[in-house]
Tab-separated table of C-alpha atoms in Angstrom:
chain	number	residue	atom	x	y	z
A	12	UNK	CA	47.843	133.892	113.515
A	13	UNK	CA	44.782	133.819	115.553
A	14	UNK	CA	44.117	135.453	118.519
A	15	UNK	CA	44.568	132.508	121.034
A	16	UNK	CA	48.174	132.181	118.814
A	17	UNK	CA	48.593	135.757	119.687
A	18	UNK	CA	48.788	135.578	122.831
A	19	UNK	CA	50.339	132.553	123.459
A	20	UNK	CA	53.262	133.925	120.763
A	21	UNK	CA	53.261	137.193	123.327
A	22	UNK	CA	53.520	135.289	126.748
A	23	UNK	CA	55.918	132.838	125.737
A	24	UNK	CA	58.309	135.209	124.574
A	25	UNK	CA	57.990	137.311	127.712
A	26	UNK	CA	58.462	134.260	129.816
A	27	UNK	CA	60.655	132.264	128.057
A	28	UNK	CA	63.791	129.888	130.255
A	29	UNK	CA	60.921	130.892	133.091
A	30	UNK	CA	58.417	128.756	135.650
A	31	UNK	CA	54.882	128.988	136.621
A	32	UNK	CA	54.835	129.090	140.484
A	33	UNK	CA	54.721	126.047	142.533
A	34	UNK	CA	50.944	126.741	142.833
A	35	UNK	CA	49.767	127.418	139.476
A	36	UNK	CA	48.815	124.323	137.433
A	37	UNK	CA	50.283	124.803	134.028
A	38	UNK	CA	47.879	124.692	131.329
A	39	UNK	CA	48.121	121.610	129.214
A	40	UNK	CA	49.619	122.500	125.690
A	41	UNK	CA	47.585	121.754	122.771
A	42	UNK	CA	48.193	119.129	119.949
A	43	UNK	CA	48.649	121.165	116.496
A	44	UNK	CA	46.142	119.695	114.086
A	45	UNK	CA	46.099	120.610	110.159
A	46	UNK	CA	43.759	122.956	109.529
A	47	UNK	CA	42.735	121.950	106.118
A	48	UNK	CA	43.095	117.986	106.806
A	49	UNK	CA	46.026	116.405	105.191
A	50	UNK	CA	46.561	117.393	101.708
A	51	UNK	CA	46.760	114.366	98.766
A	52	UNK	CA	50.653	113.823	97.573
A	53	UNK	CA	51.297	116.282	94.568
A	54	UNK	CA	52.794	112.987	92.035
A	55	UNK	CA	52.034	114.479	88.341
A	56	UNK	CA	52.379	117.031	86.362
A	57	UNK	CA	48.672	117.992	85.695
A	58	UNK	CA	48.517	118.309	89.731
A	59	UNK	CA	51.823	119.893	89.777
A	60	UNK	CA	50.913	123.164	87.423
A	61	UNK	CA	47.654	123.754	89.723
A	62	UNK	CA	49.962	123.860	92.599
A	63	UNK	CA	51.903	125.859	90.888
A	64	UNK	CA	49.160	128.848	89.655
A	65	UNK	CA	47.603	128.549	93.410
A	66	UNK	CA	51.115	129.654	95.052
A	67	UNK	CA	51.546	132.289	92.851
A	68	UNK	CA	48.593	133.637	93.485
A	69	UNK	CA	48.943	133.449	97.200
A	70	UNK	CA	49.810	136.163	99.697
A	71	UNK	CA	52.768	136.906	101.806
A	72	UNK	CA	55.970	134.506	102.822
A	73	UNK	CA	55.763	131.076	101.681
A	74	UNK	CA	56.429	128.065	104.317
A	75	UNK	CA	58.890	125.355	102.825
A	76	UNK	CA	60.573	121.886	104.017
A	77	UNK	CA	61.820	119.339	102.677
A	78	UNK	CA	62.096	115.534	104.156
A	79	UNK	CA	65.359	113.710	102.526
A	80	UNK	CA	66.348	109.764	103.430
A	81	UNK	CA	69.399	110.373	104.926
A	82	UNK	CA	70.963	107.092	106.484
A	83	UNK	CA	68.556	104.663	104.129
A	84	UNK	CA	69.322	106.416	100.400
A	85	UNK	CA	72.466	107.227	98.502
A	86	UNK	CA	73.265	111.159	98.885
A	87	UNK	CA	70.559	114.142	99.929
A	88	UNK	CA	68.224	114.273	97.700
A	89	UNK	CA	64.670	115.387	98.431
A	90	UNK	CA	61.620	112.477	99.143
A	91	UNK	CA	59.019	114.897	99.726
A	92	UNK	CA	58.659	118.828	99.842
A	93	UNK	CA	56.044	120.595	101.821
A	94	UNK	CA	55.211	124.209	101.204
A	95	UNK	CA	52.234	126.553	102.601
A	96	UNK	CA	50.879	129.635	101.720
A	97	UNK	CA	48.192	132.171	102.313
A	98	UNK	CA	45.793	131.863	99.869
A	99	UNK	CA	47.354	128.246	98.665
A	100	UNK	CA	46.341	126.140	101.709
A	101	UNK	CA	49.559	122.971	101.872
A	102	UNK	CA	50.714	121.041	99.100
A	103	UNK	CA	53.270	118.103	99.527
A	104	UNK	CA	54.996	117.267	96.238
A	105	UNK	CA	56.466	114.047	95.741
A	106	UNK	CA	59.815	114.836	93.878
A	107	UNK	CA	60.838	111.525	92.944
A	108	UNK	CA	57.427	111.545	90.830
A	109	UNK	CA	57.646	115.550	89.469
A	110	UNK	CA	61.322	115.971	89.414
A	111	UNK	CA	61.670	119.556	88.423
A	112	UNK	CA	59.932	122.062	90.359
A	113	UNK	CA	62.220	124.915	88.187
A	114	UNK	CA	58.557	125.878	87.426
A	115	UNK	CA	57.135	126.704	91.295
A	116	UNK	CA	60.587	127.518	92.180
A	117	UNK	CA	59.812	130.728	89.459
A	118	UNK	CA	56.534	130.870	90.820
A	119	UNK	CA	57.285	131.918	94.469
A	120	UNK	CA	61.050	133.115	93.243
A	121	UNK	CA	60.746	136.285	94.557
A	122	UNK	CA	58.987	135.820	97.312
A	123	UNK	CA	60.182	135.507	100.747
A	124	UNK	CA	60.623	131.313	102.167
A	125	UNK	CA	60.510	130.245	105.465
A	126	UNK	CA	62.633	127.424	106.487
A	127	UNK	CA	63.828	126.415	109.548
A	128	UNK	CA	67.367	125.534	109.233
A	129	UNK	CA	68.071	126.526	105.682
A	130	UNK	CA	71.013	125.248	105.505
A	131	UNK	CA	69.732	121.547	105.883
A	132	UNK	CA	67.089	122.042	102.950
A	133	UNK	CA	68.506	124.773	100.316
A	134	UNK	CA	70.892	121.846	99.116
A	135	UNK	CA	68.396	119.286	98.016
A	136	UNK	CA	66.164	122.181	97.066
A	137	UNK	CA	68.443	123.480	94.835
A	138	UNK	CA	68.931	119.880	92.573
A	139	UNK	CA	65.288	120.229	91.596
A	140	UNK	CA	65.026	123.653	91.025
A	141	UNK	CA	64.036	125.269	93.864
A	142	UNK	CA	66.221	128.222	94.594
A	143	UNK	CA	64.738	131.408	96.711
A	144	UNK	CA	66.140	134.956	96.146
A	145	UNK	CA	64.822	135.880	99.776
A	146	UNK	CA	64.399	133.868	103.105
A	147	UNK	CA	63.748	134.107	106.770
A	148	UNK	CA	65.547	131.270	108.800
A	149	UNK	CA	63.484	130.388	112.092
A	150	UNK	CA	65.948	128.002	113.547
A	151	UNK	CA	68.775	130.941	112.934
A	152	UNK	CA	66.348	133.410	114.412
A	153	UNK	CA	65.813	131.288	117.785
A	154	UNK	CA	69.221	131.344	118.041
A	155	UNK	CA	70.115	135.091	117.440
A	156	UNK	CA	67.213	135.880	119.652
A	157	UNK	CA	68.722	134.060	122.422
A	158	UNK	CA	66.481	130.857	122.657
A	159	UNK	CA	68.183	127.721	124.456
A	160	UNK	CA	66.422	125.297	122.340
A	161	UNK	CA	66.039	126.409	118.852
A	162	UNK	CA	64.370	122.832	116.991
A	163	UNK	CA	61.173	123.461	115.405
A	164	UNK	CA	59.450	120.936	117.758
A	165	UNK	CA	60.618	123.189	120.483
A	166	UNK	CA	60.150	126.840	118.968
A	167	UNK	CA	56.757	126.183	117.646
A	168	UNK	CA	55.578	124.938	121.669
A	169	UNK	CA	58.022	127.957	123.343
A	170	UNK	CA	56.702	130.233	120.952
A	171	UNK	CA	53.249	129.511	119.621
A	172	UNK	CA	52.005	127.143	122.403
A	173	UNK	CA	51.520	124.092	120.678
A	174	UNK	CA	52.940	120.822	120.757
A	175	UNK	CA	53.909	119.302	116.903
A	176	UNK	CA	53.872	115.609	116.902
A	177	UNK	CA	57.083	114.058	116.858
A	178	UNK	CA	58.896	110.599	116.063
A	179	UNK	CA	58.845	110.640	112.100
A	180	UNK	CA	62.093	113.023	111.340
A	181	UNK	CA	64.615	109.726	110.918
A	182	UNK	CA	61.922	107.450	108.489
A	183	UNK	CA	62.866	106.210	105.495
A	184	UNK	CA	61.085	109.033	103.171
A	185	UNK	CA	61.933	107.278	99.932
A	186	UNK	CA	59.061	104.755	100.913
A	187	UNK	CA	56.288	104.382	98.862
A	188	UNK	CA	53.279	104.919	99.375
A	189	UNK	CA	53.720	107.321	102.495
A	190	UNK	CA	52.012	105.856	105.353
A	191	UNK	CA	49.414	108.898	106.179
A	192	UNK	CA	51.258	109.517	109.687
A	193	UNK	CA	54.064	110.452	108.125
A	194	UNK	CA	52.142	113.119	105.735
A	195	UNK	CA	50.556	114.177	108.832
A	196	UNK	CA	53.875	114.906	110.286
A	197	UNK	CA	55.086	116.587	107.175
A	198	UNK	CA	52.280	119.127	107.001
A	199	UNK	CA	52.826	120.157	110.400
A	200	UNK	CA	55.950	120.990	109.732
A	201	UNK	CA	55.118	124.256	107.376
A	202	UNK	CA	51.536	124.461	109.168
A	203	UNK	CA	52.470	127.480	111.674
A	204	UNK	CA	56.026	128.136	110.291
A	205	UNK	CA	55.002	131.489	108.870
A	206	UNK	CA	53.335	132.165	112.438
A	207	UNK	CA	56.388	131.124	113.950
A	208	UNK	CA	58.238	133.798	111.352
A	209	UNK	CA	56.178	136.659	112.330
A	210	UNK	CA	56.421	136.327	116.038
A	211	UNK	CA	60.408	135.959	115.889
A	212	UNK	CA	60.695	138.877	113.897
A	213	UNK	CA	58.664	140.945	116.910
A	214	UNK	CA	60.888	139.391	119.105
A	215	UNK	CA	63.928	140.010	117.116
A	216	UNK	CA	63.013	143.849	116.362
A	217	UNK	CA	62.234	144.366	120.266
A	218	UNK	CA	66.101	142.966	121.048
A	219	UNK	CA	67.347	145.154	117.871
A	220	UNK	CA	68.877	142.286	115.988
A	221	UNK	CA	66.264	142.083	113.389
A	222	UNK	CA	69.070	144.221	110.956
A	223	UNK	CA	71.293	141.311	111.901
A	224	UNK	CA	69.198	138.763	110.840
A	225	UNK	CA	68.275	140.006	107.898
A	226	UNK	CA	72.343	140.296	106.844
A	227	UNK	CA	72.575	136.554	108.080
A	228	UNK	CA	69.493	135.193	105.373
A	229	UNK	CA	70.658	137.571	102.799
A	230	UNK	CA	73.903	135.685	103.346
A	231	UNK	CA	72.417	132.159	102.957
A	232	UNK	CA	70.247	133.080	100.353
A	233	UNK	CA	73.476	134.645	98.417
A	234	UNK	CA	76.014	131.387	99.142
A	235	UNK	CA	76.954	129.951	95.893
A	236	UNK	CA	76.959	126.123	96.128
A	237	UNK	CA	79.204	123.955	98.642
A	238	UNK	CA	82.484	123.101	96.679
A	239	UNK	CA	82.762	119.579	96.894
A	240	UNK	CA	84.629	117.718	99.729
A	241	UNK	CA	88.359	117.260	98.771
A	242	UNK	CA	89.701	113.564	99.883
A	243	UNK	CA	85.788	112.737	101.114
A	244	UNK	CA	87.172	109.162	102.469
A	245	UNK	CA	89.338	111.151	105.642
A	246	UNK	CA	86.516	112.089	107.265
A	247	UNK	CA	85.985	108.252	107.877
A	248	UNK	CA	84.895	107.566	111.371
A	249	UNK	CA	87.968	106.524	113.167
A	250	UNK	CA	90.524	107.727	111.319
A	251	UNK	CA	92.585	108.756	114.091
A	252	UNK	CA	93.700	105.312	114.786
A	253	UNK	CA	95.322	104.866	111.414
A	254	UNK	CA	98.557	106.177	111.104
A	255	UNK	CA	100.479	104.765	108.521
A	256	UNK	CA	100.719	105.620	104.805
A	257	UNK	CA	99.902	102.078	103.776
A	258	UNK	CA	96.543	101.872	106.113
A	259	UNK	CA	95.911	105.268	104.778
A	260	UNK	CA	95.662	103.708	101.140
A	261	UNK	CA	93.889	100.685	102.548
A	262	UNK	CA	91.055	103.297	104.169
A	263	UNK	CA	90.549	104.901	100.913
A	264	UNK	CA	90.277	102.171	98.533
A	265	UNK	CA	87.535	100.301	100.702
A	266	UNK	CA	85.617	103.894	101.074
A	267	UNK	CA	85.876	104.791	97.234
A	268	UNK	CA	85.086	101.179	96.790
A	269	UNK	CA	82.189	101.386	99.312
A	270	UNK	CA	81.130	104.856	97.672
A	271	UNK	CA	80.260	103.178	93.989
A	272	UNK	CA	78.657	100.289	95.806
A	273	UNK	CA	76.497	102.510	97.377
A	274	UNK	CA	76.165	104.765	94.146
A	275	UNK	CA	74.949	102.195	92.248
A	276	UNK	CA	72.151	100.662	94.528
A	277	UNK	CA	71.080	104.055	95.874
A	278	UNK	CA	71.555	102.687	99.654
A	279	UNK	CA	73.571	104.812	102.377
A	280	UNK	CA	77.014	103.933	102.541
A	281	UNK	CA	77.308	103.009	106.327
A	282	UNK	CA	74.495	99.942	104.887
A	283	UNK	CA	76.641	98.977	102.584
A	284	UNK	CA	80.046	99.158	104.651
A	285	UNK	CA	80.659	100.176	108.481
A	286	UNK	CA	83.313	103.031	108.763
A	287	UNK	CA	84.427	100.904	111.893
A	288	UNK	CA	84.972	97.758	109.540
A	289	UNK	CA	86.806	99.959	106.539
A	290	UNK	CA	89.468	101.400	110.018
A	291	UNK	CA	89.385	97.849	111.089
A	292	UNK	CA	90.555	96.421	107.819
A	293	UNK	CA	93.130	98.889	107.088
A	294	UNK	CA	94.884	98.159	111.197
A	295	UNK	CA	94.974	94.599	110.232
A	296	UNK	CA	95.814	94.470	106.258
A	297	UNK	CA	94.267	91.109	105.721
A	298	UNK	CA	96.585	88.516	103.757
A	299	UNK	CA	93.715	86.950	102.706
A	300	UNK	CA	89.803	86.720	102.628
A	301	UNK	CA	89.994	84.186	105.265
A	302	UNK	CA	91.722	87.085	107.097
A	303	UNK	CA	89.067	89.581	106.406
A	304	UNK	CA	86.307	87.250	107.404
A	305	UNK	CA	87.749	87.106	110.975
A	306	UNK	CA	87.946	90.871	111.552
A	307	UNK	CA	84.745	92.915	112.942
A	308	UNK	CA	82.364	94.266	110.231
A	309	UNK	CA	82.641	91.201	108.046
A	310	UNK	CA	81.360	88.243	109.589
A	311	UNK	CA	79.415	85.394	108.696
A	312	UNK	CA	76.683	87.508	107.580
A	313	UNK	CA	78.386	88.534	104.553
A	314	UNK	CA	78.971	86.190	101.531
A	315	UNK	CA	82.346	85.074	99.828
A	316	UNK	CA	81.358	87.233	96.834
A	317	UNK	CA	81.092	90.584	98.969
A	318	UNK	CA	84.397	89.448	100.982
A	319	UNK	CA	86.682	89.302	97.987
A	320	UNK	CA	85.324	92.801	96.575
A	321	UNK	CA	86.518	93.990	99.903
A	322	UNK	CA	89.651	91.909	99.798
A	323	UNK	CA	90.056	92.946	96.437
A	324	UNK	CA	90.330	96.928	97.754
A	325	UNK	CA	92.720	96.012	100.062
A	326	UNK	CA	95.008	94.220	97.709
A	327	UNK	CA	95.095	97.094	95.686
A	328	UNK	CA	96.513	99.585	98.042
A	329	UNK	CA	99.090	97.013	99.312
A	330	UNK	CA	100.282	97.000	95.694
A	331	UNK	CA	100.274	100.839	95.435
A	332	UNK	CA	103.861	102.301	94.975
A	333	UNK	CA	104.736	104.067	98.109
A	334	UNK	CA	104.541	107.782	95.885
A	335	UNK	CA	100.778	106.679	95.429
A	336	UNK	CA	100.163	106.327	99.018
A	337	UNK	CA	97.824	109.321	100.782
A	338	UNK	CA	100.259	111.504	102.647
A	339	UNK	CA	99.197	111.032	106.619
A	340	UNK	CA	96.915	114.543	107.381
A	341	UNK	CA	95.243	116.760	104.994
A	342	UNK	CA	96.643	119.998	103.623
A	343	UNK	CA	96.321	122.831	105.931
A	344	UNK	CA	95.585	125.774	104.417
A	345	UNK	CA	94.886	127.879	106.922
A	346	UNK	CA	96.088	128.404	111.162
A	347	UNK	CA	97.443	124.998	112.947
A	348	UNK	CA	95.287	123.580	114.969
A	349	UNK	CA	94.727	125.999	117.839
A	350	UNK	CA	96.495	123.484	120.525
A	351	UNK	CA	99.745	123.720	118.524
A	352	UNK	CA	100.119	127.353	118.655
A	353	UNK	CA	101.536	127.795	122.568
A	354	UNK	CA	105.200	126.004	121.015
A	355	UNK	CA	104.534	127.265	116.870
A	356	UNK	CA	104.131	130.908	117.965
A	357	UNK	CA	103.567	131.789	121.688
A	358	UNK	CA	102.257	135.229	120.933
A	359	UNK	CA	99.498	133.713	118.424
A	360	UNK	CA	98.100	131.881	121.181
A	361	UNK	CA	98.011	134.392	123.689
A	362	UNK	CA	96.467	136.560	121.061
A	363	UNK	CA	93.816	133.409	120.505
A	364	UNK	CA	93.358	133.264	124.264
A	365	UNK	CA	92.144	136.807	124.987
A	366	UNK	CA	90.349	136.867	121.677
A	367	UNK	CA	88.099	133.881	122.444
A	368	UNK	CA	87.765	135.454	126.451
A	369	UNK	CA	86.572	138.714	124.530
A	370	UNK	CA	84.203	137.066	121.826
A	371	UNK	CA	82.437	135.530	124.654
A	372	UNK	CA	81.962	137.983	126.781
A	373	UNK	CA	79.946	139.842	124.135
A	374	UNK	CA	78.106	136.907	123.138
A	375	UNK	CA	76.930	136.218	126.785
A	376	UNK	CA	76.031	140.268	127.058
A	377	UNK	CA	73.935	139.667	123.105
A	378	UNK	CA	72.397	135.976	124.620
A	379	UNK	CA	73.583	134.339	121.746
A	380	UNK	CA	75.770	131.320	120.654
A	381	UNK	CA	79.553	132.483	119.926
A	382	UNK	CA	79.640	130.547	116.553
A	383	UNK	CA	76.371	132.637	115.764
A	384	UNK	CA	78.205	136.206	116.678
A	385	UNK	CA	81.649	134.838	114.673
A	386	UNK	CA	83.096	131.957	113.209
A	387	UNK	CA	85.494	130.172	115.854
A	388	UNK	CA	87.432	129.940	112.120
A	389	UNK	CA	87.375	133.624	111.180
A	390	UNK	CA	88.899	134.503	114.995
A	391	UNK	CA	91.388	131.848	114.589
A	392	UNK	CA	92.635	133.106	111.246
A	393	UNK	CA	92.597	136.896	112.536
A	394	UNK	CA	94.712	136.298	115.645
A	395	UNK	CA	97.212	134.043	113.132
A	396	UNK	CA	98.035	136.136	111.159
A	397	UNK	CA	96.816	139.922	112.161
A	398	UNK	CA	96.848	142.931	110.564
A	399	UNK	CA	100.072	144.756	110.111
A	400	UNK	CA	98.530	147.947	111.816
A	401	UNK	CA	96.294	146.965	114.283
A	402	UNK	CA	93.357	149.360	115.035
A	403	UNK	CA	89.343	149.167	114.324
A	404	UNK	CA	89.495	149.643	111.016
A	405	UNK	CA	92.018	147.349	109.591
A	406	UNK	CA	90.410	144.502	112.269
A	407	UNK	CA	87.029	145.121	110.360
A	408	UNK	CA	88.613	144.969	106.829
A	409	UNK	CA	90.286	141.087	107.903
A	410	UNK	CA	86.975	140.019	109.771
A	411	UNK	CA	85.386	140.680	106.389
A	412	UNK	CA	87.374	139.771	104.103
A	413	UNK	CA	86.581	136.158	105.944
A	414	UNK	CA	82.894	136.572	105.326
A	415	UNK	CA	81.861	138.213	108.430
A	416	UNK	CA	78.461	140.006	107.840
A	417	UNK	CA	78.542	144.191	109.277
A	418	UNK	CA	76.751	143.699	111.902
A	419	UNK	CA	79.241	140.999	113.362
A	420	UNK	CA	82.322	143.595	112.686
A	421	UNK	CA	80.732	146.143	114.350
A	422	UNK	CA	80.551	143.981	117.443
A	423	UNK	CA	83.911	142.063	117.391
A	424	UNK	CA	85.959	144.171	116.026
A	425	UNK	CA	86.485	146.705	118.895
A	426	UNK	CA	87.011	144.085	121.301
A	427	UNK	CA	89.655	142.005	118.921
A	428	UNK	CA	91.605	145.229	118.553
A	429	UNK	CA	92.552	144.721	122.441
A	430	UNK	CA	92.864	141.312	121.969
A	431	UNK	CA	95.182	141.090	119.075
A	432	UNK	CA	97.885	143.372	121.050
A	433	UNK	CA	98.269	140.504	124.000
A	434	UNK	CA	101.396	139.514	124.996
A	435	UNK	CA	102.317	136.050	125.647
A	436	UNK	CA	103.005	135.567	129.342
């Protein structure tokens, strides 16, 4: 970081959520410009291995992103993955063109990455090979730090004092070439991230979270792959209008319908399909396409071939045997939803009710989110069904047996041990 980075990191973070006086003119924030010049698109393998030998032989935490296509392309994979180093200068890969990067993923393996929300990127990372063993999340840090706005866009000018260009993040990255504003954008992206990194963790360490943060990436960076979505087609858009079993079946032929459509000509499904046409088709069961071509969603735009796939979904579920039909509701396996509790079990809710009243009071006293102190899920499930002896201890064993981290039972704990003894009024 350079000195004039210094000290705007410094200032920022003593001032931050403040004003300059009425008086003082704020000094205009400057536009961040690559400091190398915008690096050529990494597209073979010759390219790839010199990449490769120049981040291993960089220094310190390594910057990574990754741009996906999401609302233009079939699923989440990557379109382009930026990464900068000391030592390495930015490289953007094109991983449609080198689609294993198992090779710089071993590379920089045990170094430490810097992403900002991890979460978003580690997926898509992972399906070319890209899978670190350490990490330092910036987005997480803004928000166990206390930050009110916690995008990069935002961090990077609250922070750093510079302003990243925006109005690229929602492109269609599968396009080829990549119009060189869009590169532009992309290197920006990782150009002060490890900057960024190293003035959090000051800020983090003065608060005395930094301990806590570092539990939180370990955690990422340990999280085995998301199990796939059971019954993907209820999370239609919607949904709550459709109540019967037989619309049910009609909702989840047209999505799995939709879904190999989609599949097959790499294209998001909401281009192929509307959710709001699939709920709208499944209120009216169409007799006919005739029918179908009336309803919302599949007008005169679409042709009589695409109607009578779609008609051809629905006919199937009206022919389904009621025991095939989707059951209305998906399987709870854990608490009732919270607003069923006060006539299910009167004490669970008053137990809920003081918990959530405790949780945020200490998240207001730590400035941070309550989701980012506990899961709204693992107080739920602790006030449902609480320990048989409740007391500090046995309140820390159920918090982590849920997943909470140690620092998080050290703070909630204590104040759910209170909580879980209300009465109900």
């Amino acid at each position: 970081m350079t000195d004039a980075q210094e000290t705007a990191a410094d200032s920022s973070l003593r001032t931050t959520g403040g004003a300059p006086p009425d008086d003082v003119e704020p000094a205009p924030i400057p536009l961040l410009e690559p400091r190398e010049g915008i690096p050529p698109v990494i597209a073979d393998e010759e390219s790839l291995a010199e990449v490769i030998a120049a981040f291993a032989a960089g220094t310190g935490p390594v910057a990574v992103d990754a741009e996906r296509a999401s609302g233009y392309r079939y699923g989440q994979r990557a379109y382009l993955v930026q990464l900068r180093r000391e030592g390495a200068g930015t490289a953007l890969i094109d991983p449609i063109a080198c689609p294993d990067l198992s090779g710089l993923g071993e590379a920089i393996a045990g170094v430490e990455w810097v992403l900002h929300a991890a979460t978003q990127d580690l997926p898509c990372l992972r399906e070319i090979g890209m899978v670190p063993t350490r990490l330092f999340d910036t987005e997480l840090a803004g928000r166990l730090a206390g930050f009110p706005r916690v995008g990069l866009g935002a961090m990077v000018e609250n922070v750093l004092g510079f302003v990243l260009e925006k109005g690229h993040s929602a492109v269609d990255w599968s396009t080829r070439p990549l119009p060189e504003p869009w590169l532009r954008y992309a290197a920006l992206d990782v150009e002060l991230l490890v900057d960024l990194r190293d003035a959090l963790e000051k800020e983090l360490d003065r608060q005395g979270k930094l301990d806590w943060a570092r539990q939180e990436f370990d955690a990422i960076a340990a999280a085995p792959p998301a199990e796939p979505r059971k019954d993907p087609w209820r999370r239609t858009s919607g949904m709550h209008k459709v109540r019967r079993r037989r619309q049910l079946g009609v909702v989840r032929e047209l999505w799995q319908t939709r879904d190999r459509i989609a599949q097959r000509r790499d294209v998001s499904p909401g281009k192929v399909l509307s959710d709001a046409a699939i709920v709208e088709a499944a209120l009216s069961l169409p007799l006919d396409v005739q029918a179908l071509a009336a309803l919302n969603g599949f007008g005169h735009r679409m042709g009589r071939r695409q109607l009578e796939q779609w008609q051809t979904a629905v006919d199937r579920a009206k022919a389904l045997p009621d025991s095939a039909l989707p059951q209305p509701g998906q399987p709870v396996t854990g608490p009732p939803p919270p607003r069923a509790w006060a006539d299910k079990d009167p004490e669970a809710a008053a137990r809920l009710s003081a918990a959530r009243a405790a949780v945020s009071a200490v998240a207001e006293g730590l400035n941070m989110p309550q989701e980012n102190l506990i899961t709204p899920d693992t107080v739920r499930r602790v006030c449902w069904e609480p320990p048989r002896n409740v007391d500090a201890e046995s309140v820390g064993a159920a918090l982590a047996g849920y997943g909470a981290r140690a620092w998080q039972v050290e703070q909630v704990a204590p104040v759910l041990v209170d909580a879980l003894t209300a009465k109900a009024p």
